[in-house]
Coordinates of C-alpha atoms and ligand atoms in Angstrom, one line a residue:
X1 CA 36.1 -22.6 -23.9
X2 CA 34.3 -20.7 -21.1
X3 CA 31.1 -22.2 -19.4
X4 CA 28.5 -19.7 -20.5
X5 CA 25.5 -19.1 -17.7
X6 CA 21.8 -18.3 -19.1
X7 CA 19.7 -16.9 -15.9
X8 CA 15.9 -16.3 -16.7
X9 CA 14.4 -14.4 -13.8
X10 CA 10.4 -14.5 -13.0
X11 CA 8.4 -12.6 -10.3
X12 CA 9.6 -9.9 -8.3
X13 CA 12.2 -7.6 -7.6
X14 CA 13.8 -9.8 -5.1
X15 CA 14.3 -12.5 -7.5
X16 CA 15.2 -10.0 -10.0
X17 CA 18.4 -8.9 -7.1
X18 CA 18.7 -12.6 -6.6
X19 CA 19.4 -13.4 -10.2
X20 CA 21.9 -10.6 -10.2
X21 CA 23.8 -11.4 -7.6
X22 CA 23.9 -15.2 -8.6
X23 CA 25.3 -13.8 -12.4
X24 CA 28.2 -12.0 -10.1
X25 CA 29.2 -14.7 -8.2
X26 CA 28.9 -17.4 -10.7
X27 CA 31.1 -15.1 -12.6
X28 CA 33.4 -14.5 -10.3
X29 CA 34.3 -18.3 -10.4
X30 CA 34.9 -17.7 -14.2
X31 CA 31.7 -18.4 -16.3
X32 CA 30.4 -16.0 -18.6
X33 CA 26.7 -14.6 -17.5
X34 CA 24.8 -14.0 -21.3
X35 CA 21.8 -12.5 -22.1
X36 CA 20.8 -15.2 -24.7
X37 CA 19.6 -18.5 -23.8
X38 CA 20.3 -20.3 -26.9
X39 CA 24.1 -20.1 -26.7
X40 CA 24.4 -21.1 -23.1
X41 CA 25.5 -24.4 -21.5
X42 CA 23.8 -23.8 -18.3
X43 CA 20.3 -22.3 -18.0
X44 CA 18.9 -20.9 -14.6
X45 CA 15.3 -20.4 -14.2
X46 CA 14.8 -18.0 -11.2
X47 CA 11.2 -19.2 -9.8
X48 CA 8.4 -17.5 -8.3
X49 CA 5.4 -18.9 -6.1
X50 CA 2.9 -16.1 -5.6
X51 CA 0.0 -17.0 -8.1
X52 CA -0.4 -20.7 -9.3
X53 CA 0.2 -19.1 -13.0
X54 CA 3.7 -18.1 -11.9
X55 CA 4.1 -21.5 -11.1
X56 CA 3.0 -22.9 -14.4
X57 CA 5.2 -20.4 -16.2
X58 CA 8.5 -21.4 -14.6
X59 CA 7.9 -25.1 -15.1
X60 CA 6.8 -25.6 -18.6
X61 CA 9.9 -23.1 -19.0
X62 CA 11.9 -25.7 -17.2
X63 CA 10.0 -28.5 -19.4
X64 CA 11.0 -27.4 -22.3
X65 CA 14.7 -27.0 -21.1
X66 CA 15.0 -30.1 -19.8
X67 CA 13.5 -31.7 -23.1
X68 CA 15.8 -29.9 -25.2
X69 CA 18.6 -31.2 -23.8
X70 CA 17.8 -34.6 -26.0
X71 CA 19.8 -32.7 -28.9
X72 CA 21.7 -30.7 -26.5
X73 CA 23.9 -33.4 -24.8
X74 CA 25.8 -31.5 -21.9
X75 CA 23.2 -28.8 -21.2
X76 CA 22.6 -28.5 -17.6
X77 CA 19.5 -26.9 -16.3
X78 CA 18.9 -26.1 -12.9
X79 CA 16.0 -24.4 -10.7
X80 CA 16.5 -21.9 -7.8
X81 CA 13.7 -19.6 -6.1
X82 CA 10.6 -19.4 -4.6
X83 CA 8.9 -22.6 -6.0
X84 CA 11.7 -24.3 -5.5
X85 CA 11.0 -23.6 -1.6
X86 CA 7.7 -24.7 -1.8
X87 CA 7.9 -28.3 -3.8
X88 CA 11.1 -29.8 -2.3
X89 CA 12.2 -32.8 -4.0
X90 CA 8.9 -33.0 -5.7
X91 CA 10.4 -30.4 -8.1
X92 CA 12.0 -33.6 -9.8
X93 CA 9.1 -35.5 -10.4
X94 CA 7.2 -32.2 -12.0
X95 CA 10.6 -31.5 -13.9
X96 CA 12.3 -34.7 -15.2
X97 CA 16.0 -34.3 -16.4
X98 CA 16.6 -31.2 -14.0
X99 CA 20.0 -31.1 -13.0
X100 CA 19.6 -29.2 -9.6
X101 CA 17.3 -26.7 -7.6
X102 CA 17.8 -24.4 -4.6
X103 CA 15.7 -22.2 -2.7
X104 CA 16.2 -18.3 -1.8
X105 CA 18.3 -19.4 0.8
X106 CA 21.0 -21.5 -1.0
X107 CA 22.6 -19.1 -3.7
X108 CA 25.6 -19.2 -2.4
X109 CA 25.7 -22.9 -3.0
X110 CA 25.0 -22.3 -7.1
X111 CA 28.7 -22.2 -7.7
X112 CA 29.5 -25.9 -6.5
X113 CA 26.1 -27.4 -7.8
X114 CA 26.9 -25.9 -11.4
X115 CA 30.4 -27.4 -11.3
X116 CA 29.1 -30.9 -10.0
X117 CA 26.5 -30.6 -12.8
X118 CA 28.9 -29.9 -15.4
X119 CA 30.5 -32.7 -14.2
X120 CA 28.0 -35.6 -14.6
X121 CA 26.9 -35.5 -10.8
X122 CA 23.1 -37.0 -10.0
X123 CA 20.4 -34.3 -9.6
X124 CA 20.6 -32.4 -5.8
X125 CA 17.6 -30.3 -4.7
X126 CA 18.7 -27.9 -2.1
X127 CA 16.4 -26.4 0.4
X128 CA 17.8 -25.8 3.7
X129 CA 17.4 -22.7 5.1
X130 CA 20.9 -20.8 6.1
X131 CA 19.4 -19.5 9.5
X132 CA 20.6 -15.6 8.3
X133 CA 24.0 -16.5 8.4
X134 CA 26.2 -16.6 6.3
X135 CA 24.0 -13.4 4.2
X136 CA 23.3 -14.2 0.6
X137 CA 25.4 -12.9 -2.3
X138 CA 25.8 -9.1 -2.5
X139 CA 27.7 -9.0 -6.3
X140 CA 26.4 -6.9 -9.1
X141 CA 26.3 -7.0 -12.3
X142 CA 24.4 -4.4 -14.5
X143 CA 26.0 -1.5 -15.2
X144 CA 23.3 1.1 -15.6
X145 CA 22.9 4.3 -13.2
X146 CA 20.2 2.3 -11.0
X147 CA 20.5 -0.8 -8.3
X148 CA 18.4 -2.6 -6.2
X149 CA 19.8 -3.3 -3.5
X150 CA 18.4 -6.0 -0.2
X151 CA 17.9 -4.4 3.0
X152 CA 15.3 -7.3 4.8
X153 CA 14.5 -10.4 3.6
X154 CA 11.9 -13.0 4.6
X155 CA 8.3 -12.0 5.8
X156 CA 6.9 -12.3 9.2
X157 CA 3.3 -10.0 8.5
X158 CA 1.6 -13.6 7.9
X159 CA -1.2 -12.1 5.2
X160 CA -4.1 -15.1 4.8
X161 CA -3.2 -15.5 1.0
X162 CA 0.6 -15.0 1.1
X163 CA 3.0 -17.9 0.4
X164 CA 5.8 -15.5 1.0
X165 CA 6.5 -16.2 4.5
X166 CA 6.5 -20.0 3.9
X167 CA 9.5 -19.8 0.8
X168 CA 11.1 -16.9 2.1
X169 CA 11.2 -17.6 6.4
X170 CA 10.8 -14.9 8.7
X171 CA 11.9 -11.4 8.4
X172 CA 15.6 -10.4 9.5
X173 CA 17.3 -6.9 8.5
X174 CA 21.0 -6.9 6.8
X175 CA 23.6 -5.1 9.3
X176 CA 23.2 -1.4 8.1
X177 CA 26.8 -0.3 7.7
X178 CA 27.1 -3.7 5.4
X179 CA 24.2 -2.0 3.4
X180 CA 25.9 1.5 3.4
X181 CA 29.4 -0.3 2.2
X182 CA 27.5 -1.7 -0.6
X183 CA 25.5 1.6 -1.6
X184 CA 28.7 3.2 -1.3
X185 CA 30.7 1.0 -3.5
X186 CA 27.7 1.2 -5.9
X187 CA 28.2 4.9 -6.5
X188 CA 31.8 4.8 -6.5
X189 CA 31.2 2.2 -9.7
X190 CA 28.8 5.0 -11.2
X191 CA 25.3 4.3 -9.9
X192 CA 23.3 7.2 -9.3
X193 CA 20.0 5.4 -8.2
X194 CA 19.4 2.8 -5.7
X195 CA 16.2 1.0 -4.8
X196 CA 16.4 -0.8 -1.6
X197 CA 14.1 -3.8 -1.4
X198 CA 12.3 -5.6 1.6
X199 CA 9.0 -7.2 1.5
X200 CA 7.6 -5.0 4.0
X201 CA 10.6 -2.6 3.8
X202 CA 10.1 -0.2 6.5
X203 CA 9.7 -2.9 9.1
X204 CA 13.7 -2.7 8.8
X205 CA 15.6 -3.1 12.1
X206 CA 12.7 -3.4 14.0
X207 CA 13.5 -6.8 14.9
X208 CA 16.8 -6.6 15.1
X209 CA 19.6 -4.6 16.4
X210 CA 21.2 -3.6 12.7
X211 CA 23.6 -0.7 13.9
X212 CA 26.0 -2.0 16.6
X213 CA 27.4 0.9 17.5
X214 CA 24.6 3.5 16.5
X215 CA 25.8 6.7 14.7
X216 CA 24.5 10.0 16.0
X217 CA 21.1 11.1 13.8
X218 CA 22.0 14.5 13.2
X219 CA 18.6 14.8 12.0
X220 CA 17.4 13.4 14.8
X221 CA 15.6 10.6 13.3
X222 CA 15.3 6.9 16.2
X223 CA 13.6 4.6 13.9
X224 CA 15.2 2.2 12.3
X225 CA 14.3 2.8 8.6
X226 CA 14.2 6.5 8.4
X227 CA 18.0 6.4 10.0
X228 CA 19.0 4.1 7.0
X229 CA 17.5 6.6 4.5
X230 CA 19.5 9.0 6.6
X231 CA 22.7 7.2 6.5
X232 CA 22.5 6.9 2.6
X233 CA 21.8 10.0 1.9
X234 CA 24.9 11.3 3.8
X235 CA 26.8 8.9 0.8
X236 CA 28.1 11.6 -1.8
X237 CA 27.1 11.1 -5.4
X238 CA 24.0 9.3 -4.7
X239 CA 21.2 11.4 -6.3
X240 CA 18.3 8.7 -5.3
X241 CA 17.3 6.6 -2.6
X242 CA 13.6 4.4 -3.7
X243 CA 12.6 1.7 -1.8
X244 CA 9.8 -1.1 -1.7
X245 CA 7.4 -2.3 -0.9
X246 CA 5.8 -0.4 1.5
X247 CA 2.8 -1.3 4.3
X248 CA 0.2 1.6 5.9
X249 CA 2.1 0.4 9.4
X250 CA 5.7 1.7 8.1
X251 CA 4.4 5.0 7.1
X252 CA 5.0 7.0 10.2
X253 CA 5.3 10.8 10.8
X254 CA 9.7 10.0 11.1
X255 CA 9.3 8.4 7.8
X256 CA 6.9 10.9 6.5
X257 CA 9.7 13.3 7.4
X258 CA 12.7 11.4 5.9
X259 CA 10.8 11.7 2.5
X260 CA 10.1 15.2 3.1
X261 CA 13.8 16.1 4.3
X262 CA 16.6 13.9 2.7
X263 CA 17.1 15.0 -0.8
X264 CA 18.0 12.0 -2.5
X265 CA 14.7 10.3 -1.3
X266 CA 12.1 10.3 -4.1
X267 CA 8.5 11.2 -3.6
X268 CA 7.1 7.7 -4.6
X269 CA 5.9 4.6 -2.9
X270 CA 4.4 1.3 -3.9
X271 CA 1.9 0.5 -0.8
X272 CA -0.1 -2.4 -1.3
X273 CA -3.6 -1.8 -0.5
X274 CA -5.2 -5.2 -1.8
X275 CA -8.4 -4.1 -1.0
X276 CA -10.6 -1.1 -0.1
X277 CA -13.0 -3.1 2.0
X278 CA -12.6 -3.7 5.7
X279 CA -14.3 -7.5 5.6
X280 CA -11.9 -8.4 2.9
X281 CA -8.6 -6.9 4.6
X282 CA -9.4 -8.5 8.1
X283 CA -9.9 -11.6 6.7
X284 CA -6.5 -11.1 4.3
X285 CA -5.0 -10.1 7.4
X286 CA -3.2 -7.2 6.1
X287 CA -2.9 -5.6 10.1
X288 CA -4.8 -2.0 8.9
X289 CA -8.3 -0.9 7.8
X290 CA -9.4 1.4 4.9
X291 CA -9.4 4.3 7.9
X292 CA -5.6 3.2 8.8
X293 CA -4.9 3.1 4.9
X294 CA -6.0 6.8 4.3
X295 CA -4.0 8.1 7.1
X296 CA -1.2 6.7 6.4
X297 CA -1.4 8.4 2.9
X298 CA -2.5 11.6 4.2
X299 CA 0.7 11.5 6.4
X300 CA 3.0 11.5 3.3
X301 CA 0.5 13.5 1.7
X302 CA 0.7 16.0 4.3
X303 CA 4.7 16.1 4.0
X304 CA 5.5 15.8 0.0
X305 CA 2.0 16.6 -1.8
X306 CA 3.5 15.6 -4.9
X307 CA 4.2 11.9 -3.5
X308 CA 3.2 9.1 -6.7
X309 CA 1.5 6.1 -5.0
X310 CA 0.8 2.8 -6.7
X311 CA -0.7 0.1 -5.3
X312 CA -1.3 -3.9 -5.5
X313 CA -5.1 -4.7 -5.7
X314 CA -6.3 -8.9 -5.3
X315 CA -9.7 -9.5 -6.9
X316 CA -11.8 -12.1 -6.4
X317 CA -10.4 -12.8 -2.6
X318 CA -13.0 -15.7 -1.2
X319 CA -16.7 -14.6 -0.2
X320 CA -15.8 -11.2 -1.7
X321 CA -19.3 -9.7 -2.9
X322 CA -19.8 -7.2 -5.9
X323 CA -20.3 -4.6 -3.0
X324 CA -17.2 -4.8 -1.6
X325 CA -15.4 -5.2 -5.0
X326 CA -17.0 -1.8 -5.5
X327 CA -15.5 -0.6 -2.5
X328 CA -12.2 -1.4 -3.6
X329 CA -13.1 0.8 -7.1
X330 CA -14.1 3.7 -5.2
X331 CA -11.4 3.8 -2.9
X332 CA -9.0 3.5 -5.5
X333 CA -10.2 6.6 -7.1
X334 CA -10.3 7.9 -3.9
X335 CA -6.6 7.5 -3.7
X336 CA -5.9 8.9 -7.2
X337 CA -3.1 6.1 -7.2
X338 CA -0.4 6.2 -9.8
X339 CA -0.2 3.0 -10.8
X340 CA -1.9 -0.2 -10.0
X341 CA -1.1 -3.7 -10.8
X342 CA -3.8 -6.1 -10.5
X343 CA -4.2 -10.0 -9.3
X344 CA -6.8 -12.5 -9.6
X345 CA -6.3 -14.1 -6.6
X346 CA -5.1 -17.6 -6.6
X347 CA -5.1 -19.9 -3.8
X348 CA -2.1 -21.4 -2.2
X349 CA -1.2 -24.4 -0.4
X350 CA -0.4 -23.8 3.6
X351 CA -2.0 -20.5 3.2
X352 CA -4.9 -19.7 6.0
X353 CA -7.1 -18.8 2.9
X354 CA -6.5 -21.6 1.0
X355 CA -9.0 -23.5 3.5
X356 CA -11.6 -21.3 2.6
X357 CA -13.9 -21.4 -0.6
X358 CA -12.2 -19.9 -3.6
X359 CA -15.8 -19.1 -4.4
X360 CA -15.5 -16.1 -7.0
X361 CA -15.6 -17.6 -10.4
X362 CA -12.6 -17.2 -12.8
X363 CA -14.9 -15.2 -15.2
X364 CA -16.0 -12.7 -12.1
X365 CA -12.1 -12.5 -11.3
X366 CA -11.8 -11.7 -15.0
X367 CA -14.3 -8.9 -15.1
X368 CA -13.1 -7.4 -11.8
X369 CA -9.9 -7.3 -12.9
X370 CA -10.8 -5.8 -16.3
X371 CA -12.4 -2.7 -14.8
X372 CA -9.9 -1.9 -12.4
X373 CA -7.4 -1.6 -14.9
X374 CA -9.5 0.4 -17.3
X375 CA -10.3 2.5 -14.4
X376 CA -6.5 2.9 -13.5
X377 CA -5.3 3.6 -17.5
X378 CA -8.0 6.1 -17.3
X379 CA -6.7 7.6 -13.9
X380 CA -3.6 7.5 -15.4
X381 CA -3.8 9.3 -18.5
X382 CA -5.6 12.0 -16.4
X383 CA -2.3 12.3 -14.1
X384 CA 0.4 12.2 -16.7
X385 CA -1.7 14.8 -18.3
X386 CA -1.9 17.3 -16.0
X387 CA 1.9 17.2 -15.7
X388 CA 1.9 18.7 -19.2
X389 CA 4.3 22.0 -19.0
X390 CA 5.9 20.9 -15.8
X391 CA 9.9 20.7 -15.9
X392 CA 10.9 18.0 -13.8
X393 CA 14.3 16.3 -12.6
X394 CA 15.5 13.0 -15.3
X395 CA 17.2 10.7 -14.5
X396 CA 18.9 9.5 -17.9
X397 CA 19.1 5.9 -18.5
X398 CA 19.4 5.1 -22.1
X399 CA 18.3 4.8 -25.6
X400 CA 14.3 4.2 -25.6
X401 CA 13.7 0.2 -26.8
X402 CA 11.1 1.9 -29.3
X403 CA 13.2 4.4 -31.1
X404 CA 16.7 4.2 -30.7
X405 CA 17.1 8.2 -31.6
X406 CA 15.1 9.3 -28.5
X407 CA 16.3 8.3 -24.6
X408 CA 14.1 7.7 -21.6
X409 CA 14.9 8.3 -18.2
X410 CA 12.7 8.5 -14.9
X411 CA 11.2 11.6 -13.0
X412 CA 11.7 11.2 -8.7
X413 CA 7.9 10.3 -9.0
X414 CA 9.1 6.9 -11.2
X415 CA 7.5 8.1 -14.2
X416 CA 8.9 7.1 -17.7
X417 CA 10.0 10.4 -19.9
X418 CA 11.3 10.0 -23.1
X419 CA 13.3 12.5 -25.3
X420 CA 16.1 13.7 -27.8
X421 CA 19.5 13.4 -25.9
X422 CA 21.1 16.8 -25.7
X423 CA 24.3 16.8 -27.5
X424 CA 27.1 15.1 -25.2
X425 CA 24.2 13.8 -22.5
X426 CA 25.6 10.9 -20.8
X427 CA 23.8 7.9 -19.4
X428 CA 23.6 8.3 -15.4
X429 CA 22.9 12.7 -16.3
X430 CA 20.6 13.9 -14.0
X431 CA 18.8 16.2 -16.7
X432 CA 16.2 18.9 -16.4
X433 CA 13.3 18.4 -18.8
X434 CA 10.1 20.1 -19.6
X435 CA 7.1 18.1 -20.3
X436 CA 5.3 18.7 -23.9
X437 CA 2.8 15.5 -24.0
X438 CA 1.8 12.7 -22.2
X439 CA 1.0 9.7 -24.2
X440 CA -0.6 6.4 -22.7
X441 CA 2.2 5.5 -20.2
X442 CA 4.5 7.8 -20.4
X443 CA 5.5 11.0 -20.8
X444 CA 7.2 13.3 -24.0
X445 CA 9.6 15.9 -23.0
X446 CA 12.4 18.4 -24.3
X447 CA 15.3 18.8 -22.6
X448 CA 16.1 22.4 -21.1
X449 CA 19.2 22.4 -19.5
Ligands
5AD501 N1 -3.2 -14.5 -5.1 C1 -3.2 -13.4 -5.9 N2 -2.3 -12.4 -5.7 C2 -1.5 -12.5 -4.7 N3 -0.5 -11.7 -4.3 C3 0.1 -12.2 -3.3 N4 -0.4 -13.4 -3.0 C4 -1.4 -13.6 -3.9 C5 -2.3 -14.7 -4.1 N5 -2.3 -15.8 -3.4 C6 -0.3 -10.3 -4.9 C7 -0.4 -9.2 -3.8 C8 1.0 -8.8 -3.6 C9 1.6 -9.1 -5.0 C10 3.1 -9.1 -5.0 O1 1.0 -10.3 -5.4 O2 -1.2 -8.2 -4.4 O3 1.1 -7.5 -3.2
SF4_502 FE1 2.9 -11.4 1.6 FE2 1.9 -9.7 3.3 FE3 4.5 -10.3 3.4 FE4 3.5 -8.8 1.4 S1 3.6 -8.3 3.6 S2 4.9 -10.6 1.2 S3 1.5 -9.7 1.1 S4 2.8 -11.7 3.8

């Protein structure tokens, strides 16, 4: 019987690629990736450090695999991720029974430690760092009209309350013709979408030379980032280029313009703001001030009006008053963003601002949190709404979970639309649709053409 592989994936995007590209290659050495946990012999929990609650997640996860395997003799359970990074060996005293663990650096090495695991073979925590070389797994395996796909990996920005850096290592960019190969063979599988993923995304090739031999720009475009969009786009049968996450410091006029210009790039971008007040982001160290912040959006603004922001927001950052939480509200409205996700902040170890006082209470984190996101559903009703009537470009990606008789796709500006499939619609359609409600998240629509 075949070795069936259960991978449960937390925190971002990255791990979510990560996860993926683990599933290919563990498959390409003949075990079978499932869905369901239950009726797997090996169990992967993907980890994530950001917040302590992530943490807590993943391990009592990992608990309660490990403990099962009592009347589960031959389960293995291993760790890989983030928090893996971050605890070493200690992983083994916090997770009795585990089997093995890597960090974001070791994928490549899941295969082996599986097989050894399989085998009988003494727990092995893996968390050397592969020094960029050989790259990390590039296999995929979903086969819907979207994939994310790595373009930088690590951080070097060095943000006070950001654990990143530490579990991922500095930034370094992937060669880009090994990212146009992979984009390429992507479409030619049937994907229509791509989402390119960096932690600070347009600080691509800016380190680094990631060319070689450096194409002409026949759109003129010298910065690194803004020729990769360029270079995609050029790939036939690619209807969308996304990408994230984005920092104020990457939004220049070239990039502006590549949003602006190359079709398949779509008119939204998540750009962390963290905070609207100047005290807070100098001491998070996030490299711009509120001034900085509003030209940066006023320079995509300026270029695609239509451009959907959305936006990280950390409450409760030490010393920060009332006042300056108030400043974050306001500028936030300001913004008009999209969509914001919200994060009591939560200190971590080896972070700069874990040596000062986590001084806001957890109930003041609580409130603060509470009324940005009422403010943001408001904001967000009010902006879904006033696309009522519009007909915008879907991108169809399947049944709805809710109601298996309508589909849902995604507009250019990442917004959900749902509605009846047109008779002989395909999954990957690009369809035209015209919007007849919004409702609380998304939006209700009939197809036209
Ligand atoms: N505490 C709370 N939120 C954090 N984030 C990153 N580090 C912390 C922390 N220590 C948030 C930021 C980031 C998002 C991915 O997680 O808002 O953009
Ligand atoms: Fe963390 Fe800042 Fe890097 Fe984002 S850019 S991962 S917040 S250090």
């Amino acid at each position: 019987m075949k070795n069936t592989v259960h991978i449960r994936t937390y925190g971002c995007q990255m791990n979510e690629r990560d996860s993926e590209a683990v599933g290919a290659l563990l498959r390409d050495y003949g075990y079978e990736i499932s869905p369901d946990e239950s009726s797997a012999n090996v169990v992967i929990v993907n980890t994530c450090s950001v917040r302590q609650k992530a943490e807590d997640k993943a391990l009592g996860k990992l608990r309660l695999l490990t403990a099962g395997k009592r009347t589960r003799p031959g389960r293995v359970v291993g760790a890989m991720g983030c928090m893996v990074q971050r605890l070493g060996t200690r992983i083994l005293e916090l997770v009795p029974g585990l089997d093995f663990a890597v960090g974001p650096d070791r994928c490549a090495a899941l295969p082996a430690l599986v097989r050894d695991a399989l085998a009988g073979s003494a727990a092995v925590v893996d968390t050397r760092r592969n020094g960029h070389s050989p790259a990390p797994p590039t296999g995929h395996t979903t086969r819907g009209p979207t994939a994310f796909v790595n373009v930088l990996f690590g951080c070097s920005r060095g943000c006070s309350y950001c654990i990143v850096p530490a579990v991922r290592g500095p930034e370094w960019s992937r060669p880009a013709p090994d990212i146009r190969r992979e984009v390429a063979g992507l479409v030619a599988g049937g994907v229509r979408e791509v989402c390119l993923l960096g932690q600070s995304v347009m600080s691509y090739g800016r380190r680094q030379d990631v060319w070689g031999q450096a194409p002409a720009s026949p759109r003129g475009f010298a910065e690194p980032f803004p020729r990769l969009l360029e270079a995609l786009s050029e790939i036939d049968g690619l209807a969308r280029i996304r990408f994230t996450s984005g920092h104020p410091a990457g939004c220049t006029a070239e990039l502006a313009r590549a949003i602006r210009d190359l079709p398949p790039v779509c008119e939204h971008l998540h750009l962390p703001l963290q905070s609207g007040s100047d005290r807070m982001l100098g001491l998070m160290r996030r490299g711009y001030n509120r001034a900085a912040y509003r030209e940066a959006v006023d320079r995509l603004r300026a270029g695609s009006p239509a451009i959907a922001l959305t936006t990280d927001i950390i409450v409760g950052f030490p010393t920060e008053t009332d006042e300056e939480f108030e400043c974050t509200r306001a500028f936030m409205e300001e913004i008009a963003f999209d969509n914001a996700f919200v994060f009591k902040y939560s200190p971590r170890p080896g972070t700069p601002a874990a040596e000062m006082p986590d001084d806001v209470s957890a109930e003041e984190k609580m409130r603060r949190n509470k009324v940005l996101l009422a403010d943001q559903e408001r904001r967000a009703t009010r902006i879904l709404a006033a696309l009522v009537g519009a007909t915008l470009d879907v991108l169809v990606e399947g049944e709805s979970k809710r109601n298996r008789s309508r589909w849902t796709g995604r507009t250019r500006t990442n917004k959900i639309v749902v509605f009846e499939p047109a008779p002989g619609m395909r999954i990957g359609d690009m369809a035209r649709v015209r919007v007849e409600r919004a409702t609380g998240l998304s939006l209700i629509g009939a197809v036209v053409s």
